[in-house]
């Protein structure tokens, strides 16, 4: 089983789905730790209730981003994860941190990357009048929300949609696709090489679509 660390900042619904599937053996991962930068993150309670070790690192206790990330590395290394899973972790990681886990950090982002990197993706989709929206799972590189996309799931946007309705539908897609990508990684089918994602030895030039 692949030892993973899940990093969250809030609700933790992706973390919960991953941890539940891992607990029932549907996902060949071992959630070694759930770490949050927010002490009040609801996901911490979910993880504790599942007897998963939790850690909290508060940014306000560190003088700068570099020292926070050094502490983050140190705490994580104590759990020896082989993959870092960002699941609503709302912080930008330093190149030093990313370098320490090069090709071994995944993120889920609520847009059809490369569209709408950054925050407030649902609002921006509505403002732009896009006909479709979705979610992407990608490898994390130094470029914010810019690493190679592995899997994307699309939803149509209707005139009746609001930020909340889009968020809810995107979330359902997230819960389907993140575990899938993790399972590929756990099975050794997925890798990051030469700035690209590779699945079953084939370079992914386009994101996959389930
Ligand atoms: C998810 O929608 C995820 O895509 C998004 O945060 C939410 C976390 O939900 N991530 C980002 O916006 C990263 N920039 P969760 O805490 O319920 O898993």
PDB file of C-alpha atoms and ligand atoms in Angstrom:
ATOM      1  CA  UNK A   1       0.000   0.000   0.000  1.00  0.00           C
ATOM      2  CA  UNK A   2       1.282   3.381  -1.001  1.00  0.00           C
ATOM      3  CA  UNK A   3       1.903   5.619   2.032  1.00  0.00           C
ATOM      4  CA  UNK A   4       0.355   9.033   1.405  1.00  0.00           C
ATOM      5  CA  UNK A   5      -0.063  12.321   3.258  1.00  0.00           C
ATOM      6  CA  UNK A   6      -3.178  14.401   2.587  1.00  0.00           C
ATOM      7  CA  UNK A   7      -2.953  18.170   3.001  1.00  0.00           C
ATOM      8  CA  UNK A   8      -6.155  20.121   3.582  1.00  0.00           C
ATOM      9  CA  UNK A   9      -7.308  23.583   4.611  1.00  0.00           C
ATOM     10  CA  UNK A  10     -11.044  23.127   5.073  1.00  0.00           C
ATOM     11  CA  UNK A  11     -13.971  20.822   4.591  1.00  0.00           C
ATOM     12  CA  UNK A  12     -11.956  17.765   3.675  1.00  0.00           C
ATOM     13  CA  UNK A  13     -14.565  16.025   1.515  1.00  0.00           C
ATOM     14  CA  UNK A  14     -11.952  14.759  -0.950  1.00  0.00           C
ATOM     15  CA  UNK A  15      -9.800  13.595   1.935  1.00  0.00           C
ATOM     16  CA  UNK A  16     -12.782  11.752   3.418  1.00  0.00           C
ATOM     17  CA  UNK A  17     -13.575   9.933   0.181  1.00  0.00           C
ATOM     18  CA  UNK A  18      -9.937   8.906  -0.245  1.00  0.00           C
ATOM     19  CA  UNK A  19      -9.584   7.797   3.384  1.00  0.00           C
ATOM     20  CA  UNK A  20     -12.849   5.830   3.285  1.00  0.00           C
ATOM     21  CA  UNK A  21     -11.890   4.007   0.100  1.00  0.00           C
ATOM     22  CA  UNK A  22      -8.451   3.279   1.530  1.00  0.00           C
ATOM     23  CA  UNK A  23     -10.008   1.981   4.770  1.00  0.00           C
ATOM     24  CA  UNK A  24     -12.220  -0.501   2.947  1.00  0.00           C
ATOM     25  CA  UNK A  25      -9.397  -1.650   0.703  1.00  0.00           C
ATOM     26  CA  UNK A  26     -10.852  -0.177  -2.499  1.00  0.00           C
ATOM     27  CA  UNK A  27      -7.792   2.050  -2.819  1.00  0.00           C
ATOM     28  CA  UNK A  28      -4.288   0.686  -2.324  1.00  0.00           C
ATOM     29  CA  UNK A  29      -3.124   3.660  -0.295  1.00  0.00           C
ATOM     30  CA  UNK A  30      -2.334   4.060   3.368  1.00  0.00           C
ATOM     31  CA  UNK A  31      -3.270   7.507   4.672  1.00  0.00           C
ATOM     32  CA  UNK A  32      -0.394   8.077   7.085  1.00  0.00           C
ATOM     33  CA  UNK A  33      -1.356  11.609   8.091  1.00  0.00           C
ATOM     34  CA  UNK A  34      -3.807  14.404   7.392  1.00  0.00           C
ATOM     35  CA  UNK A  35      -2.194  17.800   7.801  1.00  0.00           C
ATOM     36  CA  UNK A  36      -3.907  21.181   7.844  1.00  0.00           C
ATOM     37  CA  UNK A  37      -2.669  24.754   7.886  1.00  0.00           C
ATOM     38  CA  UNK A  38      -5.991  25.717   9.518  1.00  0.00           C
ATOM     39  CA  UNK A  39      -6.607  24.476  13.084  1.00  0.00           C
ATOM     40  CA  UNK A  40     -10.375  24.804  12.549  1.00  0.00           C
ATOM     41  CA  UNK A  41     -10.502  22.784   9.307  1.00  0.00           C
ATOM     42  CA  UNK A  42     -13.557  20.522   9.480  1.00  0.00           C
ATOM     43  CA  UNK A  43     -11.584  17.785   7.751  1.00  0.00           C
ATOM     44  CA  UNK A  44      -9.375  17.365  10.829  1.00  0.00           C
ATOM     45  CA  UNK A  45     -12.378  16.128  12.820  1.00  0.00           C
ATOM     46  CA  UNK A  46     -13.255  13.664  10.052  1.00  0.00           C
ATOM     47  CA  UNK A  47      -9.692  12.314  10.028  1.00  0.00           C
ATOM     48  CA  UNK A  48      -9.580  12.002  13.838  1.00  0.00           C
ATOM     49  CA  UNK A  49     -12.879  10.144  13.826  1.00  0.00           C
ATOM     50  CA  UNK A  50     -11.297   7.689  11.380  1.00  0.00           C
ATOM     51  CA  UNK A  51      -8.245   7.279  13.633  1.00  0.00           C
ATOM     52  CA  UNK A  52      -5.930   8.872  11.116  1.00  0.00           C
ATOM     53  CA  UNK A  53      -3.051  10.849  12.673  1.00  0.00           C
ATOM     54  CA  UNK A  54      -3.495  14.597  12.187  1.00  0.00           C
ATOM     55  CA  UNK A  55      -1.091  17.513  12.259  1.00  0.00           C
ATOM     56  CA  UNK A  56      -1.680  21.255  12.261  1.00  0.00           C
ATOM     57  CA  UNK A  57       0.899  23.799  11.168  1.00  0.00           C
ATOM     58  CA  UNK A  58      -0.246  27.373  11.541  1.00  0.00           C
ATOM     59  CA  UNK A  59       1.338  29.815   9.112  1.00  0.00           C
ATOM     60  CA  UNK A  60       1.056  32.666  11.646  1.00  0.00           C
ATOM     61  CA  UNK A  61       3.589  30.858  13.842  1.00  0.00           C
ATOM     62  CA  UNK A  62       6.287  31.122  11.179  1.00  0.00           C
ATOM     63  CA  UNK A  63       8.134  34.240  10.046  1.00  0.00           C
ATOM     64  CA  UNK A  64       7.902  33.453   6.348  1.00  0.00           C
ATOM     65  CA  UNK A  65       6.828  30.955   3.716  1.00  0.00           C
ATOM     66  CA  UNK A  66      10.243  29.308   3.523  1.00  0.00           C
ATOM     67  CA  UNK A  67      10.326  28.467   7.227  1.00  0.00           C
ATOM     68  CA  UNK A  68       6.740  27.210   7.149  1.00  0.00           C
ATOM     69  CA  UNK A  69       7.588  24.911   4.270  1.00  0.00           C
ATOM     70  CA  UNK A  70      10.739  23.663   6.007  1.00  0.00           C
ATOM     71  CA  UNK A  71       8.647  22.761   9.051  1.00  0.00           C
ATOM     72  CA  UNK A  72       6.061  21.152   6.774  1.00  0.00           C
ATOM     73  CA  UNK A  73       8.761  18.986   5.201  1.00  0.00           C
ATOM     74  CA  UNK A  74      10.095  17.973   8.580  1.00  0.00           C
ATOM     75  CA  UNK A  75       6.681  16.997   9.947  1.00  0.00           C
ATOM     76  CA  UNK A  76       5.772  15.074   6.805  1.00  0.00           C
ATOM     77  CA  UNK A  77       9.083  13.231   6.688  1.00  0.00           C
ATOM     78  CA  UNK A  78       8.210  11.776  10.088  1.00  0.00           C
ATOM     79  CA  UNK A  79       5.375   9.875   8.338  1.00  0.00           C
ATOM     80  CA  UNK A  80       7.465   8.821   5.330  1.00  0.00           C
ATOM     81  CA  UNK A  81       4.810   9.414   2.670  1.00  0.00           C
ATOM     82  CA  UNK A  82       5.679   8.507  -0.889  1.00  0.00           C
ATOM     83  CA  UNK A  83       3.011  10.770  -2.325  1.00  0.00           C
ATOM     84  CA  UNK A  84       1.678  14.136  -1.175  1.00  0.00           C
ATOM     85  CA  UNK A  85      -2.009  14.607  -1.950  1.00  0.00           C
ATOM     86  CA  UNK A  86      -3.237  18.198  -1.936  1.00  0.00           C
ATOM     87  CA  UNK A  87      -6.985  18.208  -1.313  1.00  0.00           C
ATOM     88  CA  UNK A  88      -8.169  21.774  -0.888  1.00  0.00           C
ATOM     89  CA  UNK A  89      -4.832  22.882   0.603  1.00  0.00           C
ATOM     90  CA  UNK A  90      -5.046  26.612  -0.042  1.00  0.00           C
ATOM     91  CA  UNK A  91      -1.372  27.526   0.146  1.00  0.00           C
ATOM     92  CA  UNK A  92       1.280  27.997  -2.474  1.00  0.00           C
ATOM     93  CA  UNK A  93       4.227  25.693  -1.865  1.00  0.00           C
ATOM     94  CA  UNK A  94       7.827  26.845  -2.223  1.00  0.00           C
ATOM     95  CA  UNK A  95      10.108  25.437  -4.924  1.00  0.00           C
ATOM     96  CA  UNK A  96      12.206  23.849  -2.147  1.00  0.00           C
ATOM     97  CA  UNK A  97       9.215  21.873  -0.898  1.00  0.00           C
ATOM     98  CA  UNK A  98       8.135  20.868  -4.385  1.00  0.00           C
ATOM     99  CA  UNK A  99      11.717  19.859  -5.191  1.00  0.00           C
ATOM    100  CA  UNK A 100      11.841  17.599  -2.148  1.00  0.00           C
ATOM    101  CA  UNK A 101       8.846  15.666  -3.518  1.00  0.00           C
ATOM    102  CA  UNK A 102       9.492  16.218  -7.210  1.00  0.00           C
ATOM    103  CA  UNK A 103       6.921  14.363  -9.295  1.00  0.00           C
ATOM    104  CA  UNK A 104       5.264  13.063  -6.133  1.00  0.00           C
ATOM    105  CA  UNK A 105       2.706  15.774  -5.399  1.00  0.00           C
ATOM    106  CA  UNK A 106      -0.830  15.701  -6.790  1.00  0.00           C
ATOM    107  CA  UNK A 107      -3.450  18.426  -6.652  1.00  0.00           C
ATOM    108  CA  UNK A 108      -7.123  18.695  -7.504  1.00  0.00           C
ATOM    109  CA  UNK A 109      -8.257  21.995  -8.931  1.00  0.00           C
ATOM    110  CA  UNK A 110     -11.859  23.056  -9.597  1.00  0.00           C
ATOM    111  CA  UNK A 111     -11.543  24.118 -13.243  1.00  0.00           C
ATOM    112  CA  UNK A 112     -10.714  22.739 -16.642  1.00  0.00           C
ATOM    113  CA  UNK A 113      -7.023  23.683 -16.504  1.00  0.00           C
ATOM    114  CA  UNK A 114      -5.314  25.547 -18.087  1.00  0.00           C
ATOM    115  CA  UNK A 115      -8.425  27.694 -17.721  1.00  0.00           C
ATOM    116  CA  UNK A 116      -8.937  29.468 -14.409  1.00  0.00           C
ATOM    117  CA  UNK A 117      -5.846  28.856 -12.374  1.00  0.00           C
ATOM    118  CA  UNK A 118      -6.056  30.348  -8.878  1.00  0.00           C
ATOM    119  CA  UNK A 119      -9.139  31.185  -6.835  1.00  0.00           C
ATOM    120  CA  UNK A 120     -12.907  31.685  -7.356  1.00  0.00           C
ATOM    121  CA  UNK A 121     -13.076  29.422 -10.368  1.00  0.00           C
ATOM    122  CA  UNK A 122     -16.869  28.888 -10.247  1.00  0.00           C
ATOM    123  CA  UNK A 123     -17.538  32.632 -10.167  1.00  0.00           C
ATOM    124  CA  UNK A 124     -15.155  33.244 -13.036  1.00  0.00           C
ATOM    125  CA  UNK A 125     -16.782  30.530 -15.152  1.00  0.00           C
ATOM    126  CA  UNK A 126     -20.204  32.161 -14.612  1.00  0.00           C
ATOM    127  CA  UNK A 127     -18.855  35.635 -15.354  1.00  0.00           C
ATOM    128  CA  UNK A 128     -17.289  34.418 -18.575  1.00  0.00           C
ATOM    129  CA  UNK A 129     -20.536  32.711 -19.648  1.00  0.00           C
ATOM    130  CA  UNK A 130     -18.758  29.410 -20.303  1.00  0.00           C
ATOM    131  CA  UNK A 131     -20.897  26.505 -21.486  1.00  0.00           C
ATOM    132  CA  UNK A 132     -18.838  23.968 -19.565  1.00  0.00           C
ATOM    133  CA  UNK A 133     -16.812  23.687 -16.416  1.00  0.00           C
ATOM    134  CA  UNK A 134     -15.107  20.913 -14.529  1.00  0.00           C
ATOM    135  CA  UNK A 135     -12.226  19.713 -12.441  1.00  0.00           C
ATOM    136  CA  UNK A 136      -8.634  18.660 -13.041  1.00  0.00           C
ATOM    137  CA  UNK A 137      -6.190  16.399 -11.225  1.00  0.00           C
ATOM    138  CA  UNK A 138      -2.603  17.340 -11.994  1.00  0.00           C
ATOM    139  CA  UNK A 139       0.979  16.889 -10.893  1.00  0.00           C
ATOM    140  CA  UNK A 140       2.266  19.847  -8.927  1.00  0.00           C
ATOM    141  CA  UNK A 141       5.213  21.756 -10.323  1.00  0.00           C
ATOM    142  CA  UNK A 142       6.639  25.138  -9.407  1.00  0.00           C
ATOM    143  CA  UNK A 143       4.142  26.850 -11.687  1.00  0.00           C
ATOM    144  CA  UNK A 144       0.905  27.556  -9.772  1.00  0.00           C
ATOM    145  CA  UNK A 145      -1.852  25.201 -11.016  1.00  0.00           C
ATOM    146  CA  UNK A 146       0.387  24.697 -14.032  1.00  0.00           C
ATOM    147  CA  UNK A 147       1.702  21.116 -13.766  1.00  0.00           C
ATOM    148  CA  UNK A 148       0.655  18.445 -16.259  1.00  0.00           C
ATOM    149  CA  UNK A 149      -3.012  17.516 -16.061  1.00  0.00           C
ATOM    150  CA  UNK A 150      -3.763  13.807 -15.720  1.00  0.00           C
ATOM    151  CA  UNK A 151      -7.533  13.494 -15.586  1.00  0.00           C
ATOM    152  CA  UNK A 152     -10.357  15.977 -16.114  1.00  0.00           C
ATOM    153  CA  UNK A 153     -14.070  15.679 -15.639  1.00  0.00           C
ATOM    154  CA  UNK A 154     -16.522  18.051 -17.345  1.00  0.00           C
ATOM    155  CA  UNK A 155     -19.962  19.355 -16.458  1.00  0.00           C
ATOM    156  CA  UNK A 156     -22.311  21.504 -18.542  1.00  0.00           C
ATOM    157  CA  UNK A 157     -23.097  24.980 -17.194  1.00  0.00           C
ATOM    158  CA  UNK A 158     -26.780  25.942 -17.386  1.00  0.00           C
ATOM    159  CA  UNK A 159     -28.361  29.418 -17.134  1.00  0.00           C
ATOM    160  CA  UNK A 160     -29.785  28.441 -13.740  1.00  0.00           C
ATOM    161  CA  UNK A 161     -26.352  27.670 -12.273  1.00  0.00           C
ATOM    162  CA  UNK A 162     -24.910  29.565  -9.330  1.00  0.00           C
ATOM    163  CA  UNK A 163     -21.504  29.331  -7.668  1.00  0.00           C
ATOM    164  CA  UNK A 164     -23.038  26.933  -5.148  1.00  0.00           C
ATOM    165  CA  UNK A 165     -24.672  24.661  -7.705  1.00  0.00           C
ATOM    166  CA  UNK A 166     -21.469  24.508  -9.772  1.00  0.00           C
ATOM    167  CA  UNK A 167     -19.409  23.854  -6.683  1.00  0.00           C
ATOM    168  CA  UNK A 168     -21.698  20.983  -5.665  1.00  0.00           C
ATOM    169  CA  UNK A 169     -21.574  19.324  -9.097  1.00  0.00           C
ATOM    170  CA  UNK A 170     -17.835  19.821  -9.433  1.00  0.00           C
ATOM    171  CA  UNK A 171     -17.393  18.260  -6.013  1.00  0.00           C
ATOM    172  CA  UNK A 172     -19.224  15.104  -7.114  1.00  0.00           C
ATOM    173  CA  UNK A 173     -16.808  14.831 -10.037  1.00  0.00           C
ATOM    174  CA  UNK A 174     -13.853  15.391  -7.721  1.00  0.00           C
ATOM    175  CA  UNK A 175     -14.885  12.497  -5.522  1.00  0.00           C
ATOM    176  CA  UNK A 176     -14.970  10.223  -8.560  1.00  0.00           C
ATOM    177  CA  UNK A 177     -11.733  11.218 -10.231  1.00  0.00           C
ATOM    178  CA  UNK A 178      -9.258  11.820  -7.404  1.00  0.00           C
ATOM    179  CA  UNK A 179      -9.396   8.235  -6.070  1.00  0.00           C
ATOM    180  CA  UNK A 180      -8.992   6.941  -9.622  1.00  0.00           C
ATOM    181  CA  UNK A 181      -5.795   8.894 -10.175  1.00  0.00           C
ATOM    182  CA  UNK A 182      -4.470   7.837  -6.775  1.00  0.00           C
ATOM    183  CA  UNK A 183      -5.100   4.206  -7.607  1.00  0.00           C
ATOM    184  CA  UNK A 184      -3.162   4.553 -10.879  1.00  0.00           C
ATOM    185  CA  UNK A 185      -0.278   6.050  -8.934  1.00  0.00           C
ATOM    186  CA  UNK A 186      -0.460   3.380  -6.233  1.00  0.00           C
ATOM    187  CA  UNK A 187      -0.360   0.680  -8.903  1.00  0.00           C
ATOM    188  CA  UNK A 188       2.769   2.220 -10.377  1.00  0.00           C
ATOM    189  CA  UNK A 189       0.931   3.038 -13.623  1.00  0.00           C
ATOM    190  CA  UNK A 190       1.262   6.811 -13.323  1.00  0.00           C
ATOM    191  CA  UNK A 191       4.471   8.834 -13.241  1.00  0.00           C
ATOM    192  CA  UNK A 192       5.841  12.316 -13.780  1.00  0.00           C
ATOM    193  CA  UNK A 193       8.805  12.524 -16.148  1.00  0.00           C
ATOM    194  CA  UNK A 194      10.235  15.193 -18.478  1.00  0.00           C
ATOM    195  CA  UNK A 195       7.584  17.714 -17.366  1.00  0.00           C
ATOM    196  CA  UNK A 196       4.812  15.346 -18.490  1.00  0.00           C
ATOM    197  CA  UNK A 197       2.428  12.882 -16.926  1.00  0.00           C
ATOM    198  CA  UNK A 198       2.796   9.280 -18.127  1.00  0.00           C
ATOM    199  CA  UNK A 199       0.205   6.542 -17.786  1.00  0.00           C
ATOM    200  CA  UNK A 200       1.085   2.931 -18.575  1.00  0.00           C
ATOM    201  CA  UNK A 201       4.308   4.135 -20.228  1.00  0.00           C
ATOM    202  CA  UNK A 202       2.450   6.495 -22.572  1.00  0.00           C
ATOM    203  CA  UNK A 203       2.929  10.240 -22.443  1.00  0.00           C
ATOM    204  CA  UNK A 204      -0.308  12.129 -21.823  1.00  0.00           C
ATOM    205  CA  UNK A 205      -0.372  15.019 -24.254  1.00  0.00           C
ATOM    206  CA  UNK A 206      -4.023  15.689 -23.468  1.00  0.00           C
ATOM    207  CA  UNK A 207      -5.722  15.179 -20.109  1.00  0.00           C
ATOM    208  CA  UNK A 208      -7.755  11.987 -19.888  1.00  0.00           C
ATOM    209  CA  UNK A 209     -11.532  12.270 -19.603  1.00  0.00           C
ATOM    210  CA  UNK A 210     -13.335   9.499 -17.735  1.00  0.00           C
TER     211      UNK A 210
HETATM  212  C1  LIG B   1     -12.140  21.354  -3.819  1.00  0.00           C
HETATM  213  O1  LIG B   1     -13.192  21.811  -4.630  1.00  0.00           O
HETATM  214  C2  LIG B   1     -10.809  21.542  -4.528  1.00  0.00           C
HETATM  215  O2  LIG B   1     -10.908  21.351  -5.900  1.00  0.00           O
HETATM  216  C3  LIG B   1     -10.487  22.968  -4.187  1.00  0.00           C
HETATM  217  O3  LIG B   1     -10.874  23.102  -2.863  1.00  0.00           O
HETATM  218  C4  LIG B   1     -11.991  22.258  -2.596  1.00  0.00           C
HETATM  219  C5  LIG B   1     -11.702  21.473  -1.353  1.00  0.00           C
HETATM  220  O4  LIG B   1     -12.826  20.734  -0.975  1.00  0.00           O
HETATM  221  N1  LIG B   1      -9.101  23.243  -4.358  1.00  0.00           N
HETATM  222  C6  LIG B   1      -8.620  24.404  -4.781  1.00  0.00           C
HETATM  223  O5  LIG B   1      -9.322  25.366  -5.017  1.00  0.00           O
HETATM  224  C7  LIG B   1      -7.114  24.459  -4.928  1.00  0.00           C
HETATM  225  N2  LIG B   1      -6.704  25.692  -5.498  1.00  0.00           N
HETATM  226  P1  LIG B   1     -12.728  19.629   0.148  1.00  0.00           P
HETATM  227  O6  LIG B   1     -11.987  20.277   1.341  1.00  0.00           O
HETATM  228  O7  LIG B   1     -14.143  19.331   0.508  1.00  0.00           O
HETATM  229  O8  LIG B   1     -12.001  18.454  -0.386  1.00  0.00           O
END
